[in-house]
């Protein structure tokens, strides 16, 4: 009963903070990466920041998942695999793949808020799938929502990872600098990695058919759409030859 109250309160909290986040980020750029700036308090090394920020999503999910009654059923196990495929990579591999300038630092406030959210997100989704998701039984395997959700997840995952890899290659060819990326999803949008991330979690939400999953898509969009718009403006202001027909994050639209 208490668990249920905590779960619902956190779920409502995430939807409310998504609304606040999108409003805030339309006016202020989160101070990391190309928008890193002073005046936001202490900073920490970039790689450490990524590990601290993302790992709660993986670890808290594991804990909540394996304390649930459905932990060893097939559909929950597939959803666990999807989640951890992304988050084990993002928490423990991605931070050591990115090319960072020696001594580069990131804002602790961003890491602390991101880490808090990732922990709550891991709790909501891990708990829902293994404790509450009664529909996630064998019949769900053939439900179109599950099948389309898994396919979308796979497509988004590929788009996100390949775009991130292309940016790393670009950085390798010109260390410490930004260049215009070309090809693949960059033909259509400035931030195909963000588009891939949004599609990934839309697929997960569909496959798990849960408010917890939906809260994650909404929160991801609240963060990444304003950031994509800011990065797109930054590209246009920085490079006079920037492709005119490229959009920020949604091909032909935004
Ligand atoms: N779910 C969520 O809410 C959420 C939130 C944030 C991020 N993410 C995900 O985390 C990943 C990283 O996000 P991000 O905001 O750091 O993405 P990003 O701005 O695209 O940067 C990704 C990496 O590529 C480098 N880079 C970017 N543009 C470049 C260019 N034009 N030339 C050379 N190098 C370039 C960046 O270096 P610098 O660091 O030096 O800029 C960084 O190391 C993405 O996959 C994103 O989808 C998810």
mmCIF file of C-alpha atoms and ligand atoms in Angstrom:
data_model
loop_
_atom_site.group_PDB
_atom_site.id
_atom_site.type_symbol
_atom_site.label_atom_id
_atom_site.label_comp_id
_atom_site.label_asym_id
_atom_site.label_seq_id
_atom_site.Cartn_x
_atom_site.Cartn_y
_atom_site.Cartn_z
ATOM 1 C CA UNK A 1 0.000 0.000 0.000
ATOM 2 C CA UNK A 2 2.731 2.483 1.048
ATOM 3 C CA UNK A 3 4.791 1.263 -1.910
ATOM 4 C CA UNK A 4 1.868 2.083 -4.186
ATOM 5 C CA UNK A 5 1.562 5.618 -2.795
ATOM 6 C CA UNK A 6 5.302 6.222 -3.266
ATOM 7 C CA UNK A 7 5.173 4.818 -6.807
ATOM 8 C CA UNK A 8 2.222 7.007 -7.821
ATOM 9 C CA UNK A 9 3.670 10.115 -6.174
ATOM 10 C CA UNK A 10 6.976 9.678 -8.026
ATOM 11 C CA UNK A 11 5.174 9.036 -11.293
ATOM 12 C CA UNK A 12 3.177 12.260 -10.950
ATOM 13 C CA UNK A 13 6.401 14.007 -9.888
ATOM 14 C CA UNK A 14 8.139 12.947 -13.109
ATOM 15 C CA UNK A 15 5.316 14.243 -15.324
ATOM 16 C CA UNK A 16 5.290 17.522 -13.379
ATOM 17 C CA UNK A 17 9.076 17.924 -13.586
ATOM 18 C CA UNK A 18 8.973 17.221 -17.326
ATOM 19 C CA UNK A 19 6.635 20.208 -17.729
ATOM 20 C CA UNK A 20 8.934 22.423 -15.635
ATOM 21 C CA UNK A 21 12.051 21.126 -17.434
ATOM 22 C CA UNK A 22 10.775 21.894 -20.925
ATOM 23 C CA UNK A 23 9.848 25.442 -19.914
ATOM 24 C CA UNK A 24 13.205 25.996 -18.236
ATOM 25 C CA UNK A 25 15.262 24.536 -21.072
ATOM 26 C CA UNK A 26 13.549 26.724 -23.638
ATOM 27 C CA UNK A 27 15.282 29.669 -21.931
ATOM 28 C CA UNK A 28 18.437 28.176 -20.362
ATOM 29 C CA UNK A 29 20.862 25.670 -21.936
ATOM 30 C CA UNK A 30 21.900 22.880 -19.559
ATOM 31 C CA UNK A 31 25.595 23.681 -18.890
ATOM 32 C CA UNK A 32 27.446 20.697 -20.367
ATOM 33 C CA UNK A 33 29.110 19.838 -23.697
ATOM 34 C CA UNK A 34 29.045 22.716 -26.192
ATOM 35 C CA UNK A 35 26.966 24.793 -23.749
ATOM 36 C CA UNK A 36 29.319 24.285 -20.784
ATOM 37 C CA UNK A 37 29.697 27.603 -18.947
ATOM 38 C CA UNK A 38 30.998 28.869 -15.623
ATOM 39 C CA UNK A 39 28.784 30.163 -12.830
ATOM 40 C CA UNK A 40 26.924 26.895 -12.188
ATOM 41 C CA UNK A 41 28.936 25.787 -9.155
ATOM 42 C CA UNK A 42 31.430 22.923 -8.792
ATOM 43 C CA UNK A 43 32.485 20.757 -11.721
ATOM 44 C CA UNK A 44 33.753 17.167 -11.988
ATOM 45 C CA UNK A 45 35.607 15.184 -14.703
ATOM 46 C CA UNK A 46 33.366 14.466 -17.704
ATOM 47 C CA UNK A 47 33.715 10.649 -17.726
ATOM 48 C CA UNK A 48 33.047 10.366 -13.997
ATOM 49 C CA UNK A 49 30.019 12.609 -14.486
ATOM 50 C CA UNK A 50 28.490 10.295 -17.101
ATOM 51 C CA UNK A 51 29.002 7.196 -14.913
ATOM 52 C CA UNK A 52 27.498 8.872 -11.819
ATOM 53 C CA UNK A 53 24.585 10.302 -13.770
ATOM 54 C CA UNK A 54 23.524 7.225 -15.747
ATOM 55 C CA UNK A 55 24.410 4.242 -13.535
ATOM 56 C CA UNK A 56 21.466 4.633 -11.096
ATOM 57 C CA UNK A 57 19.109 3.905 -14.019
ATOM 58 C CA UNK A 58 20.817 0.547 -14.484
ATOM 59 C CA UNK A 59 21.480 -0.395 -10.848
ATOM 60 C CA UNK A 60 18.176 0.738 -9.307
ATOM 61 C CA UNK A 61 16.285 -0.976 -12.139
ATOM 62 C CA UNK A 62 18.172 -4.242 -11.449
ATOM 63 C CA UNK A 63 17.344 -4.061 -7.741
ATOM 64 C CA UNK A 64 13.649 -3.241 -8.169
ATOM 65 C CA UNK A 65 13.259 -5.757 -10.956
ATOM 66 C CA UNK A 66 14.755 -8.699 -9.093
ATOM 67 C CA UNK A 67 12.680 -8.044 -5.975
ATOM 68 C CA UNK A 68 9.494 -8.471 -8.042
ATOM 69 C CA UNK A 69 7.352 -11.595 -8.421
ATOM 70 C CA UNK A 70 7.594 -11.634 -12.245
ATOM 71 C CA UNK A 71 11.377 -11.353 -12.461
ATOM 72 C CA UNK A 72 11.817 -14.700 -14.197
ATOM 73 C CA UNK A 73 8.911 -14.525 -16.632
ATOM 74 C CA UNK A 74 9.651 -14.192 -20.338
ATOM 75 C CA UNK A 75 8.160 -10.775 -21.276
ATOM 76 C CA UNK A 76 9.579 -8.982 -18.208
ATOM 77 C CA UNK A 77 12.951 -10.582 -18.955
ATOM 78 C CA UNK A 78 12.851 -9.233 -22.530
ATOM 79 C CA UNK A 79 12.049 -5.746 -21.194
ATOM 80 C CA UNK A 80 14.889 -6.080 -18.664
ATOM 81 C CA UNK A 81 17.239 -6.990 -21.495
ATOM 82 C CA UNK A 82 16.145 -3.992 -23.592
ATOM 83 C CA UNK A 83 16.594 -1.606 -20.671
ATOM 84 C CA UNK A 84 19.999 -2.934 -19.645
ATOM 85 C CA UNK A 85 21.255 -3.154 -23.227
ATOM 86 C CA UNK A 86 20.923 0.595 -23.345
ATOM 87 C CA UNK A 87 21.819 1.510 -19.768
ATOM 88 C CA UNK A 88 24.775 -0.835 -19.202
ATOM 89 C CA UNK A 89 26.261 0.673 -22.347
ATOM 90 C CA UNK A 90 25.379 4.280 -21.482
ATOM 91 C CA UNK A 91 26.640 3.997 -17.878
ATOM 92 C CA UNK A 92 29.768 1.931 -18.179
ATOM 93 C CA UNK A 93 30.973 1.972 -21.810
ATOM 94 C CA UNK A 94 29.855 5.261 -23.404
ATOM 95 C CA UNK A 95 31.735 7.425 -20.849
ATOM 96 C CA UNK A 96 34.985 5.740 -21.887
ATOM 97 C CA UNK A 97 34.254 5.857 -25.630
ATOM 98 C CA UNK A 98 33.635 9.598 -25.972
ATOM 99 C CA UNK A 99 36.538 11.799 -26.944
ATOM 100 C CA UNK A 100 37.091 14.424 -24.266
ATOM 101 C CA UNK A 101 39.748 17.100 -23.985
ATOM 102 C CA UNK A 102 42.313 16.279 -21.272
ATOM 103 C CA UNK A 103 41.052 17.853 -18.047
ATOM 104 C CA UNK A 104 37.536 18.508 -19.419
ATOM 105 C CA UNK A 105 34.953 18.949 -16.669
ATOM 106 C CA UNK A 106 31.192 19.058 -16.408
ATOM 107 C CA UNK A 107 28.730 20.759 -14.051
ATOM 108 C CA UNK A 108 28.028 18.808 -10.843
ATOM 109 C CA UNK A 109 24.508 20.250 -10.599
ATOM 110 C CA UNK A 110 23.575 18.724 -13.983
ATOM 111 C CA UNK A 111 25.030 15.369 -12.899
ATOM 112 C CA UNK A 112 23.239 15.428 -9.520
ATOM 113 C CA UNK A 113 19.836 16.232 -11.057
ATOM 114 C CA UNK A 114 20.363 13.697 -13.866
ATOM 115 C CA UNK A 115 21.409 11.040 -11.354
ATOM 116 C CA UNK A 116 18.347 11.678 -9.183
ATOM 117 C CA UNK A 117 16.078 11.371 -12.178
ATOM 118 C CA UNK A 118 17.820 8.197 -13.437
ATOM 119 C CA UNK A 119 17.357 6.562 -10.013
ATOM 120 C CA UNK A 120 13.651 7.427 -9.940
ATOM 121 C CA UNK A 121 13.249 6.272 -13.528
ATOM 122 C CA UNK A 122 14.970 2.945 -12.766
ATOM 123 C CA UNK A 123 12.685 2.513 -9.751
ATOM 124 C CA UNK A 124 9.483 3.309 -11.665
ATOM 125 C CA UNK A 125 10.164 1.098 -14.667
ATOM 126 C CA UNK A 126 11.875 -1.804 -12.827
ATOM 127 C CA UNK A 127 9.094 -1.882 -10.225
ATOM 128 C CA UNK A 128 6.280 -1.601 -12.733
ATOM 129 C CA UNK A 129 7.532 -4.398 -14.972
ATOM 130 C CA UNK A 130 8.309 -6.895 -12.244
ATOM 131 C CA UNK A 131 5.751 -5.996 -9.535
ATOM 132 C CA UNK A 132 2.687 -4.430 -11.159
ATOM 133 C CA UNK A 133 2.556 -5.260 -14.866
ATOM 134 C CA UNK A 134 -0.040 -8.041 -14.805
ATOM 135 C CA UNK A 135 -0.587 -7.840 -18.571
ATOM 136 C CA UNK A 136 3.073 -8.677 -19.277
ATOM 137 C CA UNK A 137 2.327 -12.399 -19.592
ATOM 138 C CA UNK A 138 2.937 -14.882 -22.428
ATOM 139 C CA UNK A 139 -0.050 -13.617 -24.483
ATOM 140 C CA UNK A 140 1.549 -10.161 -24.547
ATOM 141 C CA UNK A 141 4.340 -11.617 -26.715
ATOM 142 C CA UNK A 142 2.006 -11.598 -29.746
ATOM 143 C CA UNK A 143 0.271 -8.295 -28.962
ATOM 144 C CA UNK A 144 0.933 -5.707 -31.725
ATOM 145 C CA UNK A 145 1.892 -3.127 -29.077
ATOM 146 C CA UNK A 146 4.679 -5.380 -27.872
ATOM 147 C CA UNK A 147 5.879 -6.353 -31.350
ATOM 148 C CA UNK A 148 5.835 -2.783 -32.734
ATOM 149 C CA UNK A 149 7.359 -1.484 -29.483
ATOM 150 C CA UNK A 150 10.299 -3.895 -29.672
ATOM 151 C CA UNK A 151 10.834 -3.038 -33.364
ATOM 152 C CA UNK A 152 10.770 0.708 -32.618
ATOM 153 C CA UNK A 153 13.175 0.187 -29.726
ATOM 154 C CA UNK A 154 15.581 -1.658 -32.045
ATOM 155 C CA UNK A 155 15.385 1.035 -34.728
ATOM 156 C CA UNK A 156 15.841 3.879 -32.208
ATOM 157 C CA UNK A 157 18.732 2.071 -30.539
ATOM 158 C CA UNK A 158 20.521 1.667 -33.869
ATOM 159 C CA UNK A 159 19.932 5.293 -34.882
ATOM 160 C CA UNK A 160 21.114 6.587 -31.498
ATOM 161 C CA UNK A 161 24.231 4.434 -31.257
ATOM 162 C CA UNK A 162 25.311 4.875 -34.874
ATOM 163 C CA UNK A 163 24.871 8.669 -34.700
ATOM 164 C CA UNK A 164 26.859 8.859 -31.455
ATOM 165 C CA UNK A 165 29.572 6.742 -33.078
ATOM 166 C CA UNK A 166 29.720 9.068 -36.096
ATOM 167 C CA UNK A 167 30.241 12.042 -33.766
ATOM 168 C CA UNK A 168 33.083 10.210 -32.034
ATOM 169 C CA UNK A 169 34.715 9.499 -35.407
ATOM 170 C CA UNK A 170 34.389 13.178 -36.288
ATOM 171 C CA UNK A 171 36.041 14.165 -33.013
ATOM 172 C CA UNK A 172 38.828 11.649 -33.603
ATOM 173 C CA UNK A 173 39.633 13.212 -36.969
ATOM 174 C CA UNK A 174 39.857 16.674 -35.425
ATOM 175 C CA UNK A 175 40.498 16.413 -31.662
ATOM 176 C CA UNK A 176 38.922 19.036 -29.432
ATOM 177 C CA UNK A 177 36.937 20.632 -32.283
ATOM 178 C CA UNK A 178 33.369 20.607 -33.564
ATOM 179 C CA UNK A 179 32.721 19.930 -37.250
ATOM 180 C CA UNK A 180 29.613 19.597 -39.377
ATOM 181 C CA UNK A 181 28.487 15.957 -39.381
ATOM 182 C CA UNK A 182 27.227 14.585 -42.714
ATOM 183 C CA UNK A 183 25.437 11.423 -43.811
ATOM 184 C CA UNK A 184 23.038 8.865 -42.303
ATOM 185 C CA UNK A 185 20.503 10.618 -39.976
ATOM 186 C CA UNK A 186 22.486 13.888 -40.183
ATOM 187 C CA UNK A 187 21.152 14.262 -43.730
ATOM 188 C CA UNK A 188 17.791 15.173 -42.185
ATOM 189 C CA UNK A 189 18.425 16.463 -38.675
ATOM 190 C CA UNK A 190 21.176 18.015 -36.574
ATOM 191 C CA UNK A 191 20.595 15.618 -33.676
ATOM 192 C CA UNK A 192 19.761 12.110 -34.979
ATOM 193 C CA UNK A 193 21.187 10.664 -31.748
ATOM 194 C CA UNK A 194 18.440 12.499 -29.816
ATOM 195 C CA UNK A 195 15.804 11.383 -32.316
ATOM 196 C CA UNK A 196 17.047 7.798 -31.870
ATOM 197 C CA UNK A 197 16.835 8.152 -28.092
ATOM 198 C CA UNK A 198 13.237 9.412 -28.288
ATOM 199 C CA UNK A 199 12.252 6.539 -30.627
ATOM 200 C CA UNK A 200 14.022 4.006 -28.376
ATOM 201 C CA UNK A 201 12.002 4.968 -25.316
ATOM 202 C CA UNK A 202 8.764 5.384 -27.257
ATOM 203 C CA UNK A 203 9.263 1.753 -28.300
ATOM 204 C CA UNK A 204 9.937 0.704 -24.729
ATOM 205 C CA UNK A 205 6.826 2.526 -23.490
ATOM 206 C CA UNK A 206 4.715 0.829 -26.143
ATOM 207 C CA UNK A 207 6.189 -2.612 -25.460
ATOM 208 C CA UNK A 208 5.636 -2.277 -21.696
ATOM 209 C CA UNK A 209 2.335 -0.366 -22.155
ATOM 210 C CA UNK A 210 2.862 1.504 -18.910
ATOM 211 C CA UNK A 211 2.633 5.008 -17.473
ATOM 212 C CA UNK A 212 6.155 4.494 -16.115
ATOM 213 C CA UNK A 213 7.403 3.979 -19.685
ATOM 214 C CA UNK A 214 5.359 6.934 -20.914
ATOM 215 C CA UNK A 215 6.794 9.168 -18.190
ATOM 216 C CA UNK A 216 10.270 8.325 -19.506
ATOM 217 C CA UNK A 217 9.426 9.292 -23.101
ATOM 218 C CA UNK A 218 7.853 12.538 -21.931
ATOM 219 C CA UNK A 219 10.847 13.369 -19.727
ATOM 220 C CA UNK A 220 13.310 12.470 -22.488
ATOM 221 C CA UNK A 221 11.488 14.727 -24.941
ATOM 222 C CA UNK A 222 11.307 17.532 -22.369
ATOM 223 C CA UNK A 223 15.109 17.394 -22.169
ATOM 224 C CA UNK A 224 16.140 16.600 -25.698
ATOM 225 C CA UNK A 225 13.784 18.657 -27.864
ATOM 226 C CA UNK A 226 14.821 22.061 -26.392
ATOM 227 C CA UNK A 227 18.465 20.914 -26.392
ATOM 228 C CA UNK A 228 18.206 19.861 -30.042
ATOM 229 C CA UNK A 229 16.746 23.275 -30.944
ATOM 230 C CA UNK A 230 19.590 25.023 -29.099
ATOM 231 C CA UNK A 231 22.247 22.814 -30.737
ATOM 232 C CA UNK A 232 20.687 23.353 -34.158
ATOM 233 C CA UNK A 233 20.827 27.149 -33.651
ATOM 234 C CA UNK A 234 24.425 26.770 -32.460
ATOM 235 C CA UNK A 235 25.382 24.875 -35.659
ATOM 236 C CA UNK A 236 23.697 27.514 -37.839
ATOM 237 C CA UNK A 237 25.448 30.368 -36.006
ATOM 238 C CA UNK A 238 28.838 28.613 -35.938
ATOM 239 C CA UNK A 239 29.052 27.334 -39.537
ATOM 240 C CA UNK A 240 27.971 29.633 -42.379
ATOM 241 C CA UNK A 241 27.943 26.638 -44.746
ATOM 242 C CA UNK A 242 25.592 24.622 -42.495
ATOM 243 C CA UNK A 243 23.036 22.714 -44.657
ATOM 244 C CA UNK A 244 19.932 24.899 -44.959
ATOM 245 C CA UNK A 245 17.362 22.107 -45.301
ATOM 246 C CA UNK A 246 18.464 20.213 -42.183
ATOM 247 C CA UNK A 247 16.008 20.311 -39.256
ATOM 248 C CA UNK A 248 16.816 20.092 -35.532
ATOM 249 C CA UNK A 249 15.346 16.749 -34.482
ATOM 250 C CA UNK A 250 12.259 15.740 -36.488
ATOM 251 C CA UNK A 251 12.848 15.372 -40.251
ATOM 252 C CA UNK A 252 10.969 18.007 -42.346
ATOM 253 C CA UNK A 253 9.109 19.292 -39.273
ATOM 254 C CA UNK A 254 11.177 20.610 -36.350
HETATM 255 N N1 LIG B 1 17.326 10.384 -22.178
HETATM 256 C C1 LIG B 1 17.735 11.617 -21.959
HETATM 257 O O1 LIG B 1 17.000 12.430 -21.377
HETATM 258 C C2 LIG B 1 19.090 12.082 -22.431
HETATM 259 C C3 LIG B 1 19.582 13.337 -22.023
HETATM 260 C C4 LIG B 1 20.821 13.754 -22.486
HETATM 261 C C5 LIG B 1 21.569 12.928 -23.328
HETATM 262 N N2 LIG B 1 21.074 11.714 -23.700
HETATM 263 C C6 LIG B 1 21.847 10.860 -24.638
HETATM 264 O O2 LIG B 1 23.216 10.875 -24.294
HETATM 265 C C7 LIG B 1 24.045 10.900 -25.478
HETATM 266 C C8 LIG B 1 24.977 12.104 -25.440
HETATM 267 O O3 LIG B 1 24.213 13.292 -25.322
HETATM 268 P P1 LIG B 1 24.881 14.724 -25.594
HETATM 269 O O4 LIG B 1 23.842 15.736 -25.226
HETATM 270 O O5 LIG B 1 26.240 14.771 -24.977
HETATM 271 O O6 LIG B 1 25.014 14.632 -27.209
HETATM 272 P P2 LIG B 1 25.904 15.498 -28.225
HETATM 273 O O7 LIG B 1 25.852 16.935 -27.888
HETATM 274 O O8 LIG B 1 25.504 15.062 -29.587
HETATM 275 O O9 LIG B 1 27.420 15.003 -27.930
HETATM 276 C C9 LIG B 1 27.786 13.650 -28.056
HETATM 277 C C10 LIG B 1 29.333 13.554 -28.136
HETATM 278 O O10 LIG B 1 29.794 13.949 -29.425
HETATM 279 C C11 LIG B 1 30.606 15.137 -29.354
HETATM 280 N N3 LIG B 1 30.127 15.999 -30.445
HETATM 281 C C12 LIG B 1 28.875 16.493 -30.583
HETATM 282 N N4 LIG B 1 28.759 17.199 -31.728
HETATM 283 C C13 LIG B 1 29.963 17.151 -32.324
HETATM 284 C C14 LIG B 1 30.485 17.701 -33.557
HETATM 285 N N5 LIG B 1 29.714 18.427 -34.360
HETATM 286 N N6 LIG B 1 31.798 17.493 -33.867
HETATM 287 C C15 LIG B 1 32.570 16.731 -33.037
HETATM 288 N N7 LIG B 1 32.143 16.186 -31.868
HETATM 289 C C16 LIG B 1 30.854 16.389 -31.514
HETATM 290 C C17 LIG B 1 30.329 15.726 -27.974
HETATM 291 O O11 LIG B 1 31.445 16.462 -27.517
HETATM 292 P P3 LIG B 1 31.270 17.631 -26.377
HETATM 293 O O12 LIG B 1 30.852 16.915 -25.123
HETATM 294 O O13 LIG B 1 32.624 18.237 -26.318
HETATM 295 O O14 LIG B 1 30.188 18.566 -26.867
HETATM 296 C C18 LIG B 1 30.057 14.472 -27.158
HETATM 297 O O15 LIG B 1 31.271 13.834 -26.796
HETATM 298 C C19 LIG B 1 23.071 10.927 -26.668
HETATM 299 O O16 LIG B 1 22.927 9.616 -27.159
HETATM 300 C C20 LIG B 1 21.765 11.394 -26.064
HETATM 301 O O17 LIG B 1 20.654 10.878 -26.772
HETATM 302 C C21 LIG B 1 19.855 11.279 -23.257
#
